[in-house]
PDB file of C-alpha atoms in Angstrom:
ATOM      1  CA  MET A   1       1.341  28.127  17.990  1.00  0.00           C
ATOM      2  CA  THR A   2      -0.356  25.373  19.981  1.00  0.00           C
ATOM      3  CA  ALA A   3       1.872  22.534  21.139  1.00  0.00           C
ATOM      4  CA  ILE A   4       0.889  18.910  20.649  1.00  0.00           C
ATOM      5  CA  GLU A   5      -0.669  17.551  23.819  1.00  0.00           C
ATOM      6  CA  THR A   6       0.536  14.278  25.287  1.00  0.00           C
ATOM      7  CA  ARG A   7      -2.344  11.832  24.734  1.00  0.00           C
ATOM      8  CA  LEU A   8      -0.432   8.617  24.073  1.00  0.00           C
ATOM      9  CA  GLU A   9      -0.647   5.284  25.851  1.00  0.00           C
ATOM     10  CA  PRO A  10       2.346   4.578  28.111  1.00  0.00           C
ATOM     11  CA  ALA A  11       5.364   3.476  26.108  1.00  0.00           C
ATOM     12  CA  SER A  12       9.137   3.629  26.394  1.00  0.00           C
ATOM     13  CA  SER A  13       9.430   5.792  23.320  1.00  0.00           C
ATOM     14  CA  VAL A  14       7.403   7.182  20.469  1.00  0.00           C
ATOM     15  CA  GLY A  15       8.527   8.665  17.183  1.00  0.00           C
ATOM     16  CA  ILE A  16       7.152  11.558  15.159  1.00  0.00           C
ATOM     17  CA  LEU A  17       7.986  11.394  11.467  1.00  0.00           C
ATOM     18  CA  VAL A  18       7.367  14.715   9.731  1.00  0.00           C
ATOM     19  CA  THR A  19       7.289  14.223   5.979  1.00  0.00           C
ATOM     20  CA  PRO A  20       9.127  16.918   4.005  1.00  0.00           C
ATOM     21  CA  GLY A  21       6.748  19.515   2.604  1.00  0.00           C
ATOM     22  CA  ALA A  22       5.637  23.114   2.464  1.00  0.00           C
ATOM     23  CA  ASP A  23       4.479  23.148   6.105  1.00  0.00           C
ATOM     24  CA  SER A  24       7.090  20.809   7.597  1.00  0.00           C
ATOM     25  CA  ASP A  25       8.841  23.613   9.553  1.00  0.00           C
ATOM     26  CA  ALA A  26       5.607  24.381  11.401  1.00  0.00           C
ATOM     27  CA  TRP A  27       5.151  20.711  12.213  1.00  0.00           C
ATOM     28  CA  LEU A  28       8.736  20.309  13.380  1.00  0.00           C
ATOM     29  CA  SER A  29       8.137  23.187  15.798  1.00  0.00           C
ATOM     30  CA  LYS A  30       5.062  21.414  17.188  1.00  0.00           C
ATOM     31  CA  ALA A  31       6.904  18.109  17.426  1.00  0.00           C
ATOM     32  CA  ARG A  32       9.806  19.681  19.334  1.00  0.00           C
ATOM     33  CA  ALA A  33       7.373  21.325  21.778  1.00  0.00           C
ATOM     34  CA  PHE A  34       5.753  17.912  22.296  1.00  0.00           C
ATOM     35  CA  GLN A  35       9.211  16.396  22.809  1.00  0.00           C
ATOM     36  CA  GLN A  36      10.213  18.967  25.445  1.00  0.00           C
ATOM     37  CA  GLN A  37       7.076  18.575  27.551  1.00  0.00           C
ATOM     38  CA  SER A  38       7.032  14.779  27.446  1.00  0.00           C
ATOM     39  CA  ALA A  39       9.080  12.927  30.050  1.00  0.00           C
ATOM     40  CA  ASP A  40       7.403   9.568  29.465  1.00  0.00           C
ATOM     41  CA  PRO A  41       7.329   8.376  26.769  1.00  0.00           C
ATOM     42  CA  ILE A  42      10.591   9.566  25.297  1.00  0.00           C
ATOM     43  CA  VAL A  43       9.909  11.288  21.968  1.00  0.00           C
ATOM     44  CA  GLN A  44      12.163  11.029  18.944  1.00  0.00           C
ATOM     45  CA  ILE A  45      11.756  13.106  15.787  1.00  0.00           C
ATOM     46  CA  SER A  46      12.701  12.332  12.210  1.00  0.00           C
ATOM     47  CA  MET A  47      12.095  13.619   8.702  1.00  0.00           C
ATOM     48  CA  SER A  48      13.360  10.477   6.954  1.00  0.00           C
ATOM     49  CA  VAL A  49      12.060   6.926   6.780  1.00  0.00           C
ATOM     50  CA  ASP A  50      15.637   5.651   6.536  1.00  0.00           C
ATOM     51  CA  GLU A  51      16.547   7.459   9.759  1.00  0.00           C
ATOM     52  CA  ALA A  52      13.336   6.387  11.497  1.00  0.00           C
ATOM     53  CA  LEU A  53      14.033   2.728  10.735  1.00  0.00           C
ATOM     54  CA  MET A  54      17.340   2.990  12.613  1.00  0.00           C
ATOM     55  CA  MET A  55      15.905   4.564  15.785  1.00  0.00           C
ATOM     56  CA  GLY A  56      14.526   1.415  17.395  1.00  0.00           C
ATOM     57  CA  VAL A  57      11.114   3.030  17.978  1.00  0.00           C
ATOM     58  CA  ASP A  58       8.050   0.824  17.588  1.00  0.00           C
ATOM     59  CA  ASP A  59       5.261   3.435  17.659  1.00  0.00           C
ATOM     60  CA  TRP A  60       5.202   6.279  15.156  1.00  0.00           C
ATOM     61  CA  LEU A  61       3.020   9.260  14.411  1.00  0.00           C
ATOM     62  CA  VAL A  62       3.440  10.102  10.727  1.00  0.00           C
ATOM     63  CA  VAL A  63       2.558  13.680   9.849  1.00  0.00           C
ATOM     64  CA  LEU A  64       1.635  14.210   6.196  1.00  0.00           C
ATOM     65  CA  THR A  65       2.580  17.744   5.270  1.00  0.00           C
ATOM     66  CA  GLU A  66       1.499  19.730   2.266  1.00  0.00           C
ATOM     67  CA  ALA A  67       2.964  17.959  -0.777  1.00  0.00           C
ATOM     68  CA  PRO A  68       6.170  19.641  -2.003  1.00  0.00           C
ATOM     69  CA  ASN A  69       5.243  19.018  -5.627  1.00  0.00           C
ATOM     70  CA  THR A  70       2.337  17.901  -7.730  1.00  0.00           C
ATOM     71  CA  ARG A  71       3.761  14.914  -9.589  1.00  0.00           C
ATOM     72  CA  PRO A  72       0.904  12.389  -9.991  1.00  0.00           C
ATOM     73  CA  GLU A  73       3.127   9.597  -8.722  1.00  0.00           C
ATOM     74  CA  PHE A  74       4.384  11.507  -5.652  1.00  0.00           C
ATOM     75  CA  ARG A  75       1.896  10.070  -3.132  1.00  0.00           C
ATOM     76  CA  ALA A  76       2.343   6.567  -4.547  1.00  0.00           C
ATOM     77  CA  ASP A  77       6.119   6.806  -4.068  1.00  0.00           C
ATOM     78  CA  GLN A  78       5.541   8.171  -0.568  1.00  0.00           C
ATOM     79  CA  ALA A  79       3.204   5.286   0.300  1.00  0.00           C
ATOM     80  CA  ARG A  80       5.814   2.753  -0.843  1.00  0.00           C
ATOM     81  CA  ASP A  81       8.492   4.493   1.236  1.00  0.00           C
ATOM     82  CA  LEU A  82       6.313   4.705   4.349  1.00  0.00           C
ATOM     83  CA  SER A  83       5.332   1.035   3.972  1.00  0.00           C
ATOM     84  CA  ARG A  84       8.859   0.133   5.101  1.00  0.00           C
ATOM     85  CA  LEU A  85       8.246   1.834   8.459  1.00  0.00           C
ATOM     86  CA  PHE A  86       4.702   0.472   8.781  1.00  0.00           C
ATOM     87  CA  SER A  87       6.039  -3.008   8.049  1.00  0.00           C
ATOM     88  CA  GLN A  88       8.709  -2.753  10.728  1.00  0.00           C
ATOM     89  CA  CYS A  89       6.183  -1.506  13.279  1.00  0.00           C
ATOM     90  CA  ALA A  90       3.789  -4.346  12.454  1.00  0.00           C
ATOM     91  CA  GLU A  91       6.596  -6.902  12.769  1.00  0.00           C
ATOM     92  CA  ARG A  92       7.520  -5.548  16.202  1.00  0.00           C
ATOM     93  CA  GLY A  93       3.938  -5.290  17.415  1.00  0.00           C
ATOM     94  CA  GLY A  94       3.956  -1.492  17.332  1.00  0.00           C
ATOM     95  CA  ASN A  95       1.693   1.029  15.654  1.00  0.00           C
ATOM     96  CA  CYS A  96       1.998   3.596  12.901  1.00  0.00           C
ATOM     97  CA  LYS A  97      -0.645   6.301  12.687  1.00  0.00           C
ATOM     98  CA  VAL A  98      -1.051   8.830   9.901  1.00  0.00           C
ATOM     99  CA  PHE A  99      -2.280  12.363  10.488  1.00  0.00           C
ATOM    100  CA  GLY A 100      -3.326  14.942   7.928  1.00  0.00           C
ATOM    101  CA  GLU A 101      -4.736  14.676   4.460  1.00  0.00           C
ATOM    102  CA  GLY A 102      -1.640  16.014   2.753  1.00  0.00           C
ATOM    103  CA  ALA A 103      -1.629  18.263  -0.330  1.00  0.00           C
ATOM    104  CA  ASP A 104      -3.853  20.687   1.593  1.00  0.00           C
ATOM    105  CA  VAL A 105      -3.050  24.126   2.965  1.00  0.00           C
ATOM    106  CA  ALA A 106      -5.092  23.216   6.058  1.00  0.00           C
ATOM    107  CA  SER A 107      -3.235  19.964   6.717  1.00  0.00           C
ATOM    108  CA  VAL A 108      -1.452  21.310   9.813  1.00  0.00           C
ATOM    109  CA  ARG A 109      -4.696  22.501  11.405  1.00  0.00           C
ATOM    110  CA  ILE A 110      -6.550  19.276  10.524  1.00  0.00           C
ATOM    111  CA  ALA A 111      -3.822  17.009  11.897  1.00  0.00           C
ATOM    112  CA  GLU A 112      -3.287  19.161  15.013  1.00  0.00           C
ATOM    113  CA  ALA A 113      -7.001  19.048  15.822  1.00  0.00           C
ATOM    114  CA  ALA A 114      -7.007  15.259  15.477  1.00  0.00           C
ATOM    115  CA  LEU A 115      -3.993  14.884  17.770  1.00  0.00           C
ATOM    116  CA  ILE A 116      -5.421  17.104  20.470  1.00  0.00           C
ATOM    117  CA  ARG A 117      -8.947  15.705  20.209  1.00  0.00           C
ATOM    118  CA  ASP A 118      -8.148  11.993  20.291  1.00  0.00           C
ATOM    119  CA  SER A 119      -4.748  10.533  19.555  1.00  0.00           C
ATOM    120  CA  GLN A 120      -6.162   7.009  19.786  1.00  0.00           C
ATOM    121  CA  ALA A 121      -8.522   7.544  16.838  1.00  0.00           C
ATOM    122  CA  PRO A 122      -6.619   9.771  14.426  1.00  0.00           C
ATOM    123  CA  ILE A 123      -7.831  10.703  11.003  1.00  0.00           C
ATOM    124  CA  GLY A 124      -5.962   9.301   8.070  1.00  0.00           C
ATOM    125  CA  PRO A 125      -5.961   9.571   4.297  1.00  0.00           C
ATOM    126  CA  THR A 126      -9.442   8.859   2.955  1.00  0.00           C
ATOM    127  CA  HIS A 127      -8.414   8.667  -0.683  1.00  0.00           C
ATOM    128  CA  GLY A 128      -5.392   8.090  -2.861  1.00  0.00           C
ATOM    129  CA  PRO A 129      -2.515   5.624  -2.515  1.00  0.00           C
ATOM    130  CA  LEU A 130      -1.805   6.391   1.154  1.00  0.00           C
ATOM    131  CA  GLN A 131      -5.125   4.821   2.176  1.00  0.00           C
ATOM    132  CA  SER A 132      -3.633   1.473   1.133  1.00  0.00           C
ATOM    133  CA  LEU A 133      -1.404   1.645   4.253  1.00  0.00           C
ATOM    134  CA  ALA A 134      -4.469   0.449   6.193  1.00  0.00           C
ATOM    135  CA  VAL A 135      -3.316  -3.050   5.202  1.00  0.00           C
ATOM    136  CA  PHE A 136      -0.905  -2.909   8.174  1.00  0.00           C
ATOM    137  CA  ARG A 137      -3.597  -2.576  10.815  1.00  0.00           C
ATOM    138  CA  ALA A 138      -3.704  -5.695  12.952  1.00  0.00           C
ATOM    139  CA  ASP A 139      -7.492  -5.922  12.599  1.00  0.00           C
ATOM    140  CA  ALA A 140      -7.632  -4.876   8.944  1.00  0.00           C
ATOM    141  CA  PRO A 141      -9.670  -6.981   6.525  1.00  0.00           C
ATOM    142  CA  ALA A 142      -8.564  -7.244   2.917  1.00  0.00           C
ATOM    143  CA  THR A 143      -7.527  -3.722   1.937  1.00  0.00           C
ATOM    144  CA  PRO A 144      -8.173  -2.230  -1.518  1.00  0.00           C
ATOM    145  CA  ILE A 145      -4.936  -1.211  -3.200  1.00  0.00           C
ATOM    146  CA  ASP A 146      -5.167   2.155  -4.905  1.00  0.00           C
ATOM    147  CA  VAL A 147      -4.681   2.015  -8.658  1.00  0.00           C
ATOM    148  CA  ALA A 148      -1.892   4.603  -8.378  1.00  0.00           C
ATOM    149  CA  LEU A 149       0.267   1.910  -6.754  1.00  0.00           C
ATOM    150  CA  LEU A 150      -0.066  -0.336  -9.803  1.00  0.00           C
ATOM    151  CA  ARG A 151       2.113   0.006 -12.884  1.00  0.00           C
ATOM    152  CA  MET A 152       0.470  -0.606 -16.241  1.00  0.00           C
ATOM    153  CA  ASN A 153       1.756  -1.616 -19.644  1.00  0.00           C
ATOM    154  CA  ASP A 154       0.815   1.508 -21.591  1.00  0.00           C
ATOM    155  CA  ARG A 155       1.298  -0.239 -24.932  1.00  0.00           C
ATOM    156  CA  ARG A 156      -1.517  -2.679 -24.128  1.00  0.00           C
ATOM    157  CA  LEU A 157      -4.092  -0.257 -22.670  1.00  0.00           C
ATOM    158  CA  VAL A 158      -7.249   0.017 -24.782  1.00  0.00           C
ATOM    159  CA  PRO A 159      -7.903   3.678 -25.757  1.00  0.00           C
ATOM    160  CA  GLY A 160     -11.255   4.992 -24.564  1.00  0.00           C
ATOM    161  CA  ALA A 161     -11.958   1.918 -22.418  1.00  0.00           C
ATOM    162  CA  PRO A 162     -12.263   1.921 -18.604  1.00  0.00           C
ATOM    163  CA  LEU A 163      -8.967   2.167 -16.728  1.00  0.00           C
ATOM    164  CA  ALA A 164      -6.860  -1.013 -16.611  1.00  0.00           C
ATOM    165  CA  THR A 165      -8.439  -2.544 -19.743  1.00  0.00           C
ATOM    166  CA  PHE A 166      -5.793  -4.337 -21.776  1.00  0.00           C
ATOM    167  CA  ASP A 167      -5.602  -5.704 -25.311  1.00  0.00           C
ATOM    168  CA  LEU A 168      -4.110  -9.196 -25.038  1.00  0.00           C
ATOM    169  CA  THR A 169      -3.170  -9.373 -28.703  1.00  0.00           C
ATOM    170  CA  GLY A 170       0.517 -10.072 -29.119  1.00  0.00           C
ATOM    171  CA  ARG A 171       3.324 -11.922 -27.460  1.00  0.00           C
ATOM    172  CA  PRO A 172       3.305 -12.888 -23.761  1.00  0.00           C
ATOM    173  CA  GLU A 173       3.878  -9.746 -21.730  1.00  0.00           C
ATOM    174  CA  VAL A 174       3.119  -8.462 -18.243  1.00  0.00           C
ATOM    175  CA  LEU A 175       0.073  -6.171 -18.313  1.00  0.00           C
ATOM    176  CA  VAL A 176      -0.050  -4.836 -14.756  1.00  0.00           C
ATOM    177  CA  TRP A 177       2.276  -5.157 -11.769  1.00  0.00           C
ATOM    178  CA  GLY A 178       2.881  -3.653  -8.319  1.00  0.00           C
ATOM    179  CA  PRO A 179       2.144  -2.363  -5.686  1.00  0.00           C
ATOM    180  CA  HIS A 180       5.746  -2.645  -4.428  1.00  0.00           C
ATOM    181  CA  ILE A 181       4.917  -1.958  -0.788  1.00  0.00           C
ATOM    182  CA  THR A 182       6.954  -3.717   1.896  1.00  0.00           C
ATOM    183  CA  LEU A 183       5.027  -6.396   3.806  1.00  0.00           C
ATOM    184  CA  PRO A 184       6.207  -7.922   7.105  1.00  0.00           C
ATOM    185  CA  PRO A 185       6.587 -11.675   7.649  1.00  0.00           C
ATOM    186  CA  GLY A 186       3.441 -13.760   7.627  1.00  0.00           C
ATOM    187  CA  LYS A 187       0.854 -15.170   5.264  1.00  0.00           C
ATOM    188  CA  TRP A 188      -0.542 -12.581   2.865  1.00  0.00           C
ATOM    189  CA  ARG A 189      -3.531 -13.025   0.577  1.00  0.00           C
ATOM    190  CA  LEU A 190      -3.984 -11.327  -2.784  1.00  0.00           C
ATOM    191  CA  SER A 191      -7.378 -11.057  -4.446  1.00  0.00           C
ATOM    192  CA  ILE A 192      -7.695  -9.779  -8.008  1.00  0.00           C
ATOM    193  CA  GLY A 193     -11.085  -9.038  -9.551  1.00  0.00           C
ATOM    194  CA  PHE A 194     -11.025  -9.029 -13.348  1.00  0.00           C
ATOM    195  CA  GLU A 195     -13.200  -9.267 -16.440  1.00  0.00           C
ATOM    196  CA  VAL A 196     -12.562 -10.925 -19.815  1.00  0.00           C
ATOM    197  CA  ASP A 197     -14.409 -10.886 -23.125  1.00  0.00           C
ATOM    198  CA  ARG A 198     -15.208 -14.002 -25.151  1.00  0.00           C
ATOM    199  CA  ALA A 199     -11.938 -13.958 -27.100  1.00  0.00           C
ATOM    200  CA  ALA A 200      -9.838 -13.567 -23.945  1.00  0.00           C
ATOM    201  CA  SER A 201     -11.725 -16.349 -22.169  1.00  0.00           C
ATOM    202  CA  ALA A 202     -10.227 -18.841 -24.611  1.00  0.00           C
ATOM    203  CA  GLN A 203      -6.694 -17.780 -23.707  1.00  0.00           C
ATOM    204  CA  SER A 204      -4.409 -18.819 -20.871  1.00  0.00           C
ATOM    205  CA  LEU A 205      -3.838 -16.059 -18.320  1.00  0.00           C
ATOM    206  CA  ALA A 206      -1.041 -15.927 -15.755  1.00  0.00           C
ATOM    207  CA  PHE A 207      -1.339 -14.498 -12.225  1.00  0.00           C
ATOM    208  CA  GLU A 208       1.727 -14.195 -10.012  1.00  0.00           C
ATOM    209  CA  TRP A 209       2.049 -13.183  -6.357  1.00  0.00           C
ATOM    210  CA  GLY A 210       5.261 -12.844  -4.422  1.00  0.00           C
ATOM    211  CA  ASP A 211       8.212 -10.530  -3.931  1.00  0.00           C
ATOM    212  CA  LEU A 212      10.938  -9.177  -6.173  1.00  0.00           C
ATOM    213  CA  ASP A 213      12.962 -12.369  -5.682  1.00  0.00           C
ATOM    214  CA  GLY A 214      10.296 -14.910  -6.605  1.00  0.00           C
ATOM    215  CA  HIS A 215       6.615 -15.495  -7.334  1.00  0.00           C
ATOM    216  CA  GLU A 216       3.980 -18.182  -7.125  1.00  0.00           C
ATOM    217  CA  ARG A 217       2.647 -18.496 -10.683  1.00  0.00           C
ATOM    218  CA  HIS A 218      -0.834 -19.718 -11.542  1.00  0.00           C
ATOM    219  CA  GLU A 219      -2.175 -20.120 -15.075  1.00  0.00           C
ATOM    220  CA  VAL A 220      -5.912 -20.276 -15.741  1.00  0.00           C
ATOM    221  CA  SER A 221      -8.089 -20.895 -18.806  1.00  0.00           C
ATOM    222  CA  LEU A 222     -11.608 -19.631 -18.206  1.00  0.00           C
ATOM    223  CA  GLY A 223     -13.716 -20.941 -21.078  1.00  0.00           C
ATOM    224  CA  ARG A 224     -16.360 -18.215 -20.928  1.00  0.00           C
ATOM    225  CA  ALA A 225     -16.600 -14.436 -20.799  1.00  0.00           C
ATOM    226  CA  GLY A 226     -17.454 -12.719 -17.534  1.00  0.00           C
ATOM    227  CA  ARG A 227     -16.148 -11.434 -14.237  1.00  0.00           C
ATOM    228  CA  TYR A 228     -13.851 -13.490 -12.053  1.00  0.00           C
ATOM    229  CA  ASP A 229     -11.927 -13.301  -8.811  1.00  0.00           C
ATOM    230  CA  ILE A 230      -8.676 -15.113  -8.158  1.00  0.00           C
ATOM    231  CA  VAL A 231      -7.251 -15.533  -4.661  1.00  0.00           C
ATOM    232  CA  LEU A 232      -3.566 -16.314  -4.104  1.00  0.00           C
ATOM    233  CA  ASP A 233      -1.734 -16.844  -0.810  1.00  0.00           C
ATOM    234  CA  ARG A 234       1.942 -16.332  -0.152  1.00  0.00           C
ATOM    235  CA  ASP A 235       4.027 -16.887   2.996  1.00  0.00           C
ATOM    236  CA  TRP A 236       6.570 -14.141   3.735  1.00  0.00           C
ATOM    237  CA  ASP A 237       9.488 -15.420   5.841  1.00  0.00           C
ATOM    238  CA  VAL A 238      11.031 -11.942   6.157  1.00  0.00           C
ATOM    239  CA  ALA A 239       9.869  -8.443   5.237  1.00  0.00           C
ATOM    240  CA  LYS A 240       9.942  -8.056   1.456  1.00  0.00           C
ATOM    241  CA  ILE A 241       8.642  -5.836  -1.318  1.00  0.00           C
ATOM    242  CA  ALA A 242       5.353  -7.289  -2.579  1.00  0.00           C
ATOM    243  CA  GLU A 243       4.637  -7.685  -6.262  1.00  0.00           C
ATOM    244  CA  LEU A 244       1.726  -9.076  -8.237  1.00  0.00           C
ATOM    245  CA  ARG A 245       1.787  -9.640 -11.983  1.00  0.00           C
ATOM    246  CA  VAL A 246      -1.019 -10.230 -14.478  1.00  0.00           C
ATOM    247  CA  SER A 247      -0.151 -11.325 -18.010  1.00  0.00           C
ATOM    248  CA  ALA A 248      -1.118 -13.416 -20.996  1.00  0.00           C
ATOM    249  CA  ALA A 249       0.646 -16.738 -20.532  1.00  0.00           C
ATOM    250  CA  HIS A 250       1.139 -17.322 -24.269  1.00  0.00           C
ATOM    251  CA  ALA A 251       0.906 -15.434 -27.549  1.00  0.00           C
ATOM    252  CA  VAL A 252      -2.652 -14.196 -28.150  1.00  0.00           C
ATOM    253  CA  PHE A 253      -4.498 -13.320 -31.383  1.00  0.00           C
ATOM    254  CA  ALA A 254      -7.372 -11.370 -29.791  1.00  0.00           C
ATOM    255  CA  GLY A 255      -9.079 -10.555 -26.520  1.00  0.00           C
ATOM    256  CA  CYS A 256      -9.423  -7.933 -23.792  1.00  0.00           C
ATOM    257  CA  LEU A 257      -8.907  -8.182 -20.044  1.00  0.00           C
ATOM    258  CA  ARG A 258      -9.839  -5.573 -17.466  1.00  0.00           C
ATOM    259  CA  VAL A 259      -8.463  -5.517 -13.921  1.00  0.00           C
ATOM    260  CA  ILE A 260     -11.289  -4.302 -11.670  1.00  0.00           C
ATOM    261  CA  SER A 261      -9.877  -4.554  -8.149  1.00  0.00           C
ATOM    262  CA  VAL A 262      -6.821  -5.576  -6.155  1.00  0.00           C
ATOM    263  CA  LEU A 263      -7.024  -6.399  -2.440  1.00  0.00           C
ATOM    264  CA  ILE A 264      -4.314  -7.501  -0.025  1.00  0.00           C
ATOM    265  CA  GLY A 265      -4.791  -8.770   3.521  1.00  0.00           C
ATOM    266  CA  ARG A 266      -3.667 -11.299   6.057  1.00  0.00           C
ATOM    267  CA  ALA A 267      -4.357 -14.868   4.981  1.00  0.00           C
ATOM    268  CA  PRO A 268      -6.057 -17.352   7.308  1.00  0.00           C
ATOM    269  CA  THR A 269      -3.819 -19.805   9.127  1.00  0.00           C
ATOM    270  CA  GLU A 270      -4.655 -22.757   6.904  1.00  0.00           C
ATOM    271  CA  GLN A 271      -2.416 -23.930   4.103  1.00  0.00           C
ATOM    272  CA  PRO A 272      -1.826 -21.388   1.298  1.00  0.00           C
ATOM    273  CA  GLN A 273      -4.315 -21.683  -1.526  1.00  0.00           C
ATOM    274  CA  ALA A 274      -5.105 -20.531  -5.031  1.00  0.00           C
ATOM    275  CA  ALA A 275      -8.802 -20.246  -5.859  1.00  0.00           C
ATOM    276  CA  LEU A 276     -10.670 -18.963  -8.924  1.00  0.00           C
ATOM    277  CA  ASN A 277     -14.334 -17.946  -8.763  1.00  0.00           C
ATOM    278  CA  GLN A 278     -16.718 -16.597 -11.373  1.00  0.00           C
ATOM    279  CA  LEU A 279     -18.728 -13.639 -10.089  1.00  0.00           C
TER     280      LEU A 279
END
């Protein structure tokens, strides 16, 4: 078994978080070999986000092992859990890097090759909910949020229509919400791309952006069918779980709305804004 080579920038300590999975024992062996041969930086190892958060380490290598089960929501739950560590690292000025594609029998070999080849430019998830963790990169533009991180009102989904198409008919009710990832302090911008038909364009729609304790609410009446983009800013004073909500603001007799895209990124330094644009 090849040990992980030390290719990290100088630091007081670095952490290796090995996610539980089918090949986690092999990765723990590699991590311990890396730990033994590294005098500077000091290496700490964990298999739990809760434990990692208590270690006082700012820079983490997160190893995605082969998924221990195949639940569709598993990677989404994992992304939400890891966002707590990514958020803490971002708040402290540290880095979190993800290795391995996960859910792949070759994940150990892929991640090992990336570590040995170039630890400063590691591979990361190229698809699925874990790619949304790119939002924590200091230089990241607005990051697309994977649909798996959004929760949808199944009762309002239109059968046979594209994903995230909702029938507005009925009482006021939240249609889609999420992603429930933890964001560090700062100004964060949400952008939602959506489409409405003629009936829905005559209705009042509500868009909310905030955390589990409170939201900024904005109601819009569009007047015509088409595609739109709404941008909402929110200032986080401490790290909190982020939540957006899209709903019909009042009872509706007819109309369909489709959520096309959700992006989250750092907001500019100017005053928070809410802007609606027709595409």
